[in-house]
Amino acid sequence: MSKLNELQAYLVTNEIDAAFITTPDNVFYFSNFNSDPHERLLGVMLFKDAEPFLICPKMEMPDVIAAGWQYEVVGHEDTENAWDIVTKTVATRNTPFQKLAIEKAHLTVERFEAIQERFENIVFVGIDEKINAMRIYKSEEELVKMRKAAELADYAIQVGCDAITEGKTEMEVLNEIESAIKAKGYAMSFDTMVLAGEKAASPHGTPGDRKIQQGDLILFDLGVIYEGYCSDITRTVAFGQPGEEQIKIYNTVRAANENAIAAVKPGVRAMDLDKIARDTIADAGYGEYFTHRLGHGLGISVHEFPSINGSNEMVLNEGTVFTIEPGVYKTNVAGVRIEDDVVVTSTGVEILTKFTKELVIL
Ligand code: MN
Ligand code: MN
């Protein structure tokens, strides 16, 4: 069953007349059309018992068809009111339009009011939970893309390691990484982080003109998009021989990462994975320096469901992809994070990111 058919079946079961999907990531998920329209309206209108349509800026209509959308596509120009076109197209379906499912976590108040004004007596219900539940499960077709995205992330870390020389700034290293990925024809999943020395130990560090020095730990956090799917990797490497406590912190974070990964299998709860990593770090005496959740779901969005944190009781099943990224940030001593992308398999875990976790000393 296609994703669109599955959502339509959900509308039928729950007696919802239609669903209007407007976040670009979800539009891509259901239509294979990948675009960020900024403030312009892009959406998929799915009906319980009529043919869906996709509304987009007129200039993008050919791309929607090229992406494989098999139903009606309606375009709007900048001089038109897109909601007039939505209203008109809904009317052509001749089907009840009272109970409408929307993405409550994302639809702006402005758009909410526009719908309310045009359709009398409309009742809204949330579709977020259903879509999140669908997106948590990755098909083999999606996993193929995520493996490729992870492979490109591994490559980007290698480029970063090769770029490190004394006196180069974080921004210069970052630029070499992003240029290498762009040269291959790909985009990053988010702004690349290259943080050196005390910058890596600050939870809010941003890359700048800090120059690489002997004895620095350097933290890379980056990801690449492959055919709409994101990777997200962190590696921390040393420039010159690291000190004793830096090595201890590195080994602690690595053990936390590896212990949590070893526990991944169908049926494990998100909170249990978080606890395993947190206990490993606390046992080494660094508990207070691990200041964030263990990880997050990954896919079309770089952060999606499920959240891997200490209070999420969700049971993880085969096909769920998420990050495992423990870190220790001890001011003026070391900032270390090691992040991998993993998928739950029928028997355990597959690690998508493969760059070495041995402490690399450059
Ligand atoms: Mn990351
Ligand atoms: Mn991450």
Short mmCIF file of C-alpha atoms and ligand atoms in Angstrom, two decimals:
data_model
loop_
_atom_site.label_atom_id
_atom_site.label_comp_id
_atom_site.label_asym_id
_atom_site.label_seq_id
_atom_site.Cartn_x
_atom_site.Cartn_y
_atom_site.Cartn_z
CA MET A 1 0.00 0.00 0.00
CA SER A 2 1.38 3.43 -0.90
CA LYS A 3 1.83 6.01 1.85
CA LEU A 4 -0.98 8.09 0.37
CA ASN A 5 -3.30 5.06 0.35
CA GLU A 6 -2.42 4.28 3.96
CA LEU A 7 -3.32 7.81 5.02
CA GLN A 8 -6.54 7.69 3.02
CA ALA A 9 -7.48 4.43 4.74
CA TYR A 10 -6.90 6.21 8.05
CA LEU A 11 -9.33 8.97 6.99
CA VAL A 12 -11.93 6.33 6.13
CA THR A 13 -11.50 4.47 9.42
CA ASN A 14 -11.70 7.65 11.47
CA GLU A 15 -14.48 9.26 9.41
CA ILE A 16 -12.38 12.30 8.54
CA ASP A 17 -13.45 14.00 5.28
CA ALA A 18 -10.05 15.26 4.21
CA ALA A 19 -6.48 15.99 5.28
CA PHE A 20 -4.45 19.03 4.26
CA ILE A 21 -0.70 18.41 4.43
CA THR A 22 1.45 21.54 4.12
CA THR A 23 4.84 20.96 5.73
CA PRO A 24 7.37 20.49 2.92
CA ASP A 25 8.83 17.33 4.51
CA ASN A 26 5.41 15.69 4.73
CA VAL A 27 4.45 16.84 1.23
CA PHE A 28 7.63 15.12 0.03
CA TYR A 29 6.80 12.00 2.05
CA PHE A 30 3.38 11.64 0.45
CA SER A 31 4.00 13.01 -3.07
CA ASN A 32 7.75 12.55 -3.72
CA PHE A 33 7.80 16.28 -4.61
CA ASN A 34 10.63 17.88 -2.64
CA SER A 35 10.50 21.66 -2.44
CA ASP A 36 10.70 24.49 0.04
CA PRO A 37 8.18 27.07 -1.17
CA HIS A 38 9.07 29.51 1.66
CA GLU A 39 5.96 31.63 2.35
CA ARG A 40 4.10 30.39 -0.74
CA LEU A 41 1.40 27.76 -0.29
CA LEU A 42 2.34 24.15 -1.03
CA GLY A 43 0.03 21.38 0.06
CA VAL A 44 -1.50 17.99 -0.58
CA MET A 45 -5.28 17.78 -0.09
CA LEU A 46 -6.30 14.19 0.45
CA PHE A 47 -9.98 13.20 0.57
CA LYS A 48 -11.70 10.27 2.22
CA ASP A 49 -13.54 9.40 -0.99
CA ALA A 50 -12.35 11.63 -3.82
CA GLU A 51 -9.16 12.15 -5.83
CA PRO A 52 -6.43 14.12 -4.03
CA PHE A 53 -4.83 17.27 -5.43
CA LEU A 54 -1.55 19.06 -4.88
CA ILE A 55 -1.41 22.85 -4.84
CA CYS A 56 1.89 24.61 -5.48
CA PRO A 57 3.36 27.77 -7.00
CA LYS A 58 2.56 27.65 -10.73
CA MET A 59 6.24 27.63 -11.75
CA GLU A 60 6.75 24.34 -9.89
CA MET A 61 3.95 22.39 -11.57
CA PRO A 62 6.22 20.60 -14.08
CA ASP A 63 8.49 19.48 -11.23
CA VAL A 64 5.53 17.98 -9.36
CA ILE A 65 4.65 15.85 -12.38
CA ALA A 66 8.32 14.94 -12.93
CA ALA A 67 8.43 13.73 -9.31
CA GLY A 68 5.76 11.17 -10.18
CA TRP A 69 2.58 12.78 -8.76
CA GLN A 70 -0.27 11.02 -10.58
CA TYR A 71 -3.24 13.11 -9.51
CA GLU A 72 -4.39 16.66 -10.16
CA VAL A 73 -1.91 19.48 -9.61
CA VAL A 74 -3.14 23.07 -9.34
CA GLY A 75 -0.84 26.07 -9.52
CA HIS A 76 -1.11 29.56 -8.12
CA GLU A 77 0.69 32.67 -9.29
CA ASP A 78 2.10 35.30 -6.97
CA THR A 79 -0.69 37.69 -8.02
CA GLU A 80 -3.43 35.20 -7.07
CA ASN A 81 -4.83 34.25 -3.69
CA ALA A 82 -3.88 30.60 -3.28
CA TRP A 83 -6.85 30.01 -0.94
CA ASP A 84 -9.29 30.95 -3.72
CA ILE A 85 -7.81 28.10 -5.73
CA VAL A 86 -7.98 25.68 -2.79
CA THR A 87 -11.64 26.59 -2.24
CA LYS A 88 -12.52 26.17 -5.91
CA THR A 89 -10.69 22.87 -6.26
CA VAL A 90 -12.30 21.42 -3.12
CA ALA A 91 -15.71 22.38 -4.57
CA THR A 92 -15.05 20.33 -7.73
CA ARG A 93 -14.75 17.17 -5.60
CA ASN A 94 -18.43 17.26 -4.57
CA THR A 95 -17.69 15.47 -1.34
CA PRO A 96 -18.29 16.32 2.34
CA PHE A 97 -15.72 18.78 3.68
CA GLN A 98 -16.62 19.28 7.33
CA LYS A 99 -14.04 17.36 9.29
CA LEU A 100 -10.53 18.33 8.18
CA ALA A 101 -7.26 16.87 9.45
CA ILE A 102 -4.37 19.33 9.73
CA GLU A 103 -0.81 19.26 11.04
CA LYS A 104 -1.56 20.98 14.33
CA ALA A 105 2.11 21.25 15.30
CA HIS A 106 2.95 23.14 12.12
CA LEU A 107 0.01 24.90 10.47
CA THR A 108 0.33 28.63 11.10
CA VAL A 109 -2.52 30.55 12.74
CA GLU A 110 -2.76 32.63 9.57
CA ARG A 111 -3.41 29.57 7.43
CA PHE A 112 -5.71 28.05 10.04
CA GLU A 113 -7.85 31.20 9.94
CA ALA A 114 -7.81 31.29 6.14
CA ILE A 115 -9.29 27.77 6.05
CA GLN A 116 -11.80 28.62 8.76
CA GLU A 117 -13.01 31.70 6.87
CA ARG A 118 -13.59 29.83 3.64
CA PHE A 119 -15.26 26.67 4.89
CA GLU A 120 -18.23 27.16 7.18
CA ASN A 121 -18.73 24.88 10.17
CA ILE A 122 -15.43 23.15 9.58
CA VAL A 123 -14.09 20.97 12.40
CA PHE A 124 -10.35 20.41 12.75
CA VAL A 125 -8.59 17.28 13.95
CA GLY A 126 -4.86 16.60 14.23
CA ILE A 127 -3.08 14.30 11.77
CA ASP A 128 0.41 14.76 13.28
CA GLU A 129 0.42 11.60 15.37
CA LYS A 130 -0.61 9.38 12.48
CA ILE A 131 2.03 10.88 10.17
CA ASN A 132 4.74 10.65 12.83
CA ALA A 133 3.85 7.01 13.37
CA MET A 134 4.11 6.35 9.64
CA ARG A 135 7.40 8.19 9.22
CA ILE A 136 9.03 6.39 12.16
CA TYR A 137 8.99 3.21 10.12
CA LYS A 138 11.47 3.30 7.22
CA SER A 139 10.95 1.03 4.23
CA GLU A 140 13.88 -0.74 2.61
CA GLU A 141 13.65 1.81 -0.21
CA GLU A 142 14.14 4.62 2.32
CA LEU A 143 16.93 2.75 4.09
CA VAL A 144 18.87 2.46 0.84
CA LYS A 145 18.89 6.26 0.66
CA MET A 146 19.80 6.67 4.32
CA ARG A 147 22.76 4.30 3.97
CA LYS A 148 23.99 6.42 1.08
CA ALA A 149 23.49 9.65 3.09
CA ALA A 150 25.50 8.11 5.94
CA GLU A 151 28.28 7.04 3.59
CA LEU A 152 28.55 10.65 2.38
CA ALA A 153 28.71 11.83 6.02
CA ASP A 154 31.60 9.42 6.66
CA TYR A 155 33.34 10.88 3.63
CA ALA A 156 32.76 14.43 4.90
CA ILE A 157 34.39 13.57 8.24
CA GLN A 158 37.41 12.23 6.38
CA VAL A 159 37.60 15.47 4.38
CA GLY A 160 37.49 17.38 7.67
CA CYS A 161 40.31 15.30 9.17
CA ASP A 162 42.42 15.79 6.04
CA ALA A 163 41.81 19.55 6.15
CA ILE A 164 43.12 20.03 9.70
CA THR A 165 46.45 21.87 9.89
CA GLU A 166 47.89 24.14 12.55
CA GLY A 167 46.67 27.73 12.32
CA LYS A 168 43.68 27.01 10.04
CA THR A 169 40.38 28.39 11.36
CA GLU A 170 37.24 26.39 12.11
CA MET A 171 35.50 28.22 9.24
CA GLU A 172 38.25 27.32 6.78
CA VAL A 173 37.98 23.63 7.66
CA LEU A 174 34.18 23.84 7.48
CA ASN A 175 34.40 25.41 4.05
CA GLU A 176 36.60 22.58 2.76
CA ILE A 177 34.10 20.00 4.00
CA GLU A 178 31.06 21.69 2.49
CA SER A 179 32.87 22.41 -0.79
CA ALA A 180 33.82 18.75 -1.15
CA ILE A 181 30.22 17.65 -0.62
CA LYS A 182 28.85 20.27 -3.02
CA ALA A 183 31.47 19.20 -5.59
CA LYS A 184 29.90 15.74 -5.47
CA GLY A 185 26.51 17.34 -6.09
CA TYR A 186 24.99 17.05 -2.61
CA ALA A 187 23.76 19.45 0.06
CA MET A 188 24.33 19.36 3.81
CA SER A 189 21.42 18.39 6.11
CA PHE A 190 22.18 21.39 8.37
CA ASP A 191 24.92 23.96 8.96
CA THR A 192 28.17 22.08 9.51
CA MET A 193 29.82 22.42 12.92
CA VAL A 194 33.60 22.49 13.30
CA LEU A 195 34.58 23.42 16.85
CA ALA A 196 38.10 23.43 18.26
CA GLY A 197 39.47 23.29 21.79
CA GLU A 198 37.44 25.24 24.35
CA LYS A 199 34.81 25.92 21.67
CA ALA A 200 33.99 22.20 21.47
CA ALA A 201 33.43 22.15 25.22
CA SER A 202 30.79 24.88 25.01
CA PRO A 203 27.30 23.56 24.32
CA HIS A 204 26.47 26.68 22.31
CA GLY A 205 29.63 26.96 20.25
CA THR A 206 29.38 28.19 16.67
CA PRO A 207 32.22 27.87 14.14
CA GLY A 208 34.29 31.00 13.68
CA ASP A 209 37.84 32.27 13.39
CA ARG A 210 39.27 30.13 16.21
CA LYS A 211 42.57 28.76 14.87
CA ILE A 212 43.51 25.09 15.24
CA GLN A 213 46.30 24.61 17.83
CA GLN A 214 48.37 21.67 19.07
CA GLY A 215 46.50 19.80 21.79
CA ASP A 216 43.02 20.72 20.52
CA LEU A 217 40.16 18.29 20.39
CA ILE A 218 38.15 19.15 17.27
CA LEU A 219 34.47 18.29 17.04
CA PHE A 220 32.78 17.80 13.66
CA ASP A 221 28.98 17.58 13.54
CA LEU A 222 27.53 17.35 10.05
CA GLY A 223 25.16 15.56 7.72
CA VAL A 224 24.42 15.12 4.04
CA ILE A 225 21.12 14.78 2.17
CA TYR A 226 20.81 11.94 -0.33
CA GLU A 227 17.61 11.92 -2.42
CA GLY A 228 15.73 13.74 0.33
CA TYR A 229 17.05 11.69 3.28
CA CYS A 230 19.42 13.06 5.93
CA SER A 231 22.42 11.74 7.78
CA ASP A 232 23.83 13.23 10.99
CA ILE A 233 27.25 12.28 12.36
CA THR A 234 29.58 13.64 15.03
CA ARG A 235 33.21 12.71 15.48
CA THR A 236 35.76 14.29 17.80
CA VAL A 237 39.43 14.04 16.81
CA ALA A 238 42.68 15.23 18.38
CA PHE A 239 45.27 17.52 16.85
CA GLY A 240 48.53 16.54 18.51
CA GLN A 241 48.79 14.27 21.55
CA PRO A 242 45.76 14.75 23.84
CA GLY A 243 46.10 14.96 27.62
CA GLU A 244 45.21 12.20 30.08
CA GLU A 245 41.79 13.56 31.03
CA GLN A 246 40.89 14.30 27.42
CA ILE A 247 41.58 10.66 26.58
CA LYS A 248 39.52 9.51 29.59
CA ILE A 249 36.59 11.65 28.49
CA TYR A 250 36.89 10.41 24.92
CA ASN A 251 36.88 6.77 26.01
CA THR A 252 33.92 7.39 28.32
CA VAL A 253 31.81 8.93 25.54
CA ARG A 254 32.81 6.17 23.16
CA ALA A 255 31.79 3.52 25.70
CA ALA A 256 28.44 5.30 26.22
CA ASN A 257 27.85 5.35 22.46
CA GLU A 258 28.82 1.70 22.03
CA ASN A 259 26.92 0.42 25.08
CA ALA A 260 23.72 2.13 23.92
CA ILE A 261 24.12 0.83 20.37
CA ALA A 262 24.72 -2.71 21.67
CA ALA A 263 21.32 -2.57 23.40
CA VAL A 264 19.35 -1.61 20.28
CA LYS A 265 16.93 -4.32 19.20
CA PRO A 266 13.20 -4.60 18.54
CA GLY A 267 11.26 -4.00 21.75
CA VAL A 268 13.81 -1.79 23.51
CA ARG A 269 12.40 1.45 24.94
CA ALA A 270 13.88 4.83 23.97
CA MET A 271 14.36 5.71 27.65
CA ASP A 272 16.35 2.51 28.30
CA LEU A 273 18.92 3.44 25.65
CA ASP A 274 19.26 6.92 27.14
CA LYS A 275 19.79 5.40 30.59
CA ILE A 276 22.49 2.99 29.42
CA ALA A 277 24.54 5.83 27.93
CA ARG A 278 23.87 8.14 30.89
CA ASP A 279 24.89 5.48 33.43
CA THR A 280 28.12 4.78 31.55
CA ILE A 281 29.04 8.47 31.67
CA ALA A 282 27.93 8.90 35.31
CA ASP A 283 29.96 5.85 36.39
CA ALA A 284 33.07 7.53 34.98
CA GLY A 285 32.27 10.66 37.01
CA TYR A 286 31.06 12.90 34.17
CA GLY A 287 27.29 12.63 34.61
CA GLU A 288 26.77 16.34 35.14
CA TYR A 289 28.50 17.13 31.83
CA PHE A 290 26.13 15.09 29.63
CA THR A 291 23.52 17.79 29.27
CA HIS A 292 21.23 16.65 26.45
CA ARG A 293 19.12 13.70 25.32
CA LEU A 294 20.80 10.67 23.77
CA GLY A 295 19.40 11.13 20.28
CA HIS A 296 16.55 11.75 17.89
CA GLY A 297 14.76 10.18 14.96
CA LEU A 298 16.22 10.82 11.52
CA GLY A 299 14.88 10.64 7.99
CA ILE A 300 13.46 13.29 5.68
CA SER A 301 13.94 15.69 8.61
CA VAL A 302 17.20 15.84 10.50
CA HIS A 303 15.21 15.84 13.74
CA GLU A 304 12.04 13.76 13.72
CA PHE A 305 10.29 11.20 15.88
CA PRO A 306 11.11 9.40 18.08
CA SER A 307 13.00 11.42 20.68
CA ILE A 308 15.54 9.22 22.45
CA ASN A 309 15.37 10.70 25.94
CA GLY A 310 15.10 9.59 29.54
CA SER A 311 11.31 9.88 29.74
CA ASN A 312 10.21 8.46 26.40
CA GLU A 313 8.66 5.06 27.07
CA MET A 314 8.14 4.34 23.37
CA VAL A 315 9.06 0.84 22.29
CA LEU A 316 11.30 0.86 19.23
CA ASN A 317 10.57 -1.52 16.39
CA GLU A 318 12.22 -2.76 13.24
CA GLY A 319 12.77 -0.01 10.67
CA THR A 320 13.15 2.89 13.11
CA VAL A 321 16.16 5.12 12.38
CA PHE A 322 17.65 7.40 15.01
CA THR A 323 20.88 8.89 16.30
CA ILE A 324 22.89 7.87 19.33
CA GLU A 325 24.98 10.86 20.35
CA PRO A 326 26.24 11.00 23.93
CA GLY A 327 28.56 13.87 24.81
CA VAL A 328 30.61 15.29 27.66
CA TYR A 329 31.29 19.02 27.75
CA LYS A 330 33.70 19.99 30.53
CA THR A 331 34.68 23.62 30.24
CA ASN A 332 38.37 24.17 29.50
CA VAL A 333 39.08 20.42 29.59
CA ALA A 334 37.30 18.73 26.68
CA GLY A 335 34.18 18.68 24.58
CA VAL A 336 33.54 15.25 23.09
CA ARG A 337 30.48 13.95 21.27
CA ILE A 338 30.26 10.77 19.20
CA GLU A 339 27.15 10.42 17.07
CA ASP A 340 26.02 7.53 14.91
CA ASP A 341 22.90 6.86 12.86
CA VAL A 342 21.38 3.44 13.56
CA VAL A 343 18.39 1.42 12.41
CA VAL A 344 16.56 -1.27 14.36
CA THR A 345 16.67 -4.54 12.41
CA SER A 346 14.64 -7.73 12.92
CA THR A 347 17.34 -9.09 15.23
CA GLY A 348 19.24 -6.06 16.53
CA VAL A 349 20.89 -3.04 15.02
CA GLU A 350 22.53 -1.83 11.83
CA ILE A 351 24.93 1.10 12.19
CA LEU A 352 24.66 3.37 9.15
CA THR A 353 27.58 5.70 9.91
CA LYS A 354 30.85 3.81 9.79
CA PHE A 355 33.66 6.30 10.40
CA THR A 356 36.08 4.91 12.98
CA LYS A 357 35.50 5.57 16.69
CA GLU A 358 39.14 4.91 17.58
CA LEU A 359 40.55 8.22 18.80
CA VAL A 360 42.02 9.75 15.65
CA ILE A 361 45.19 11.73 16.44
CA LEU A 362 46.20 14.03 13.60
MN MN B 1 24.61 15.94 14.81
MN MN B 2 21.92 14.70 15.90
#
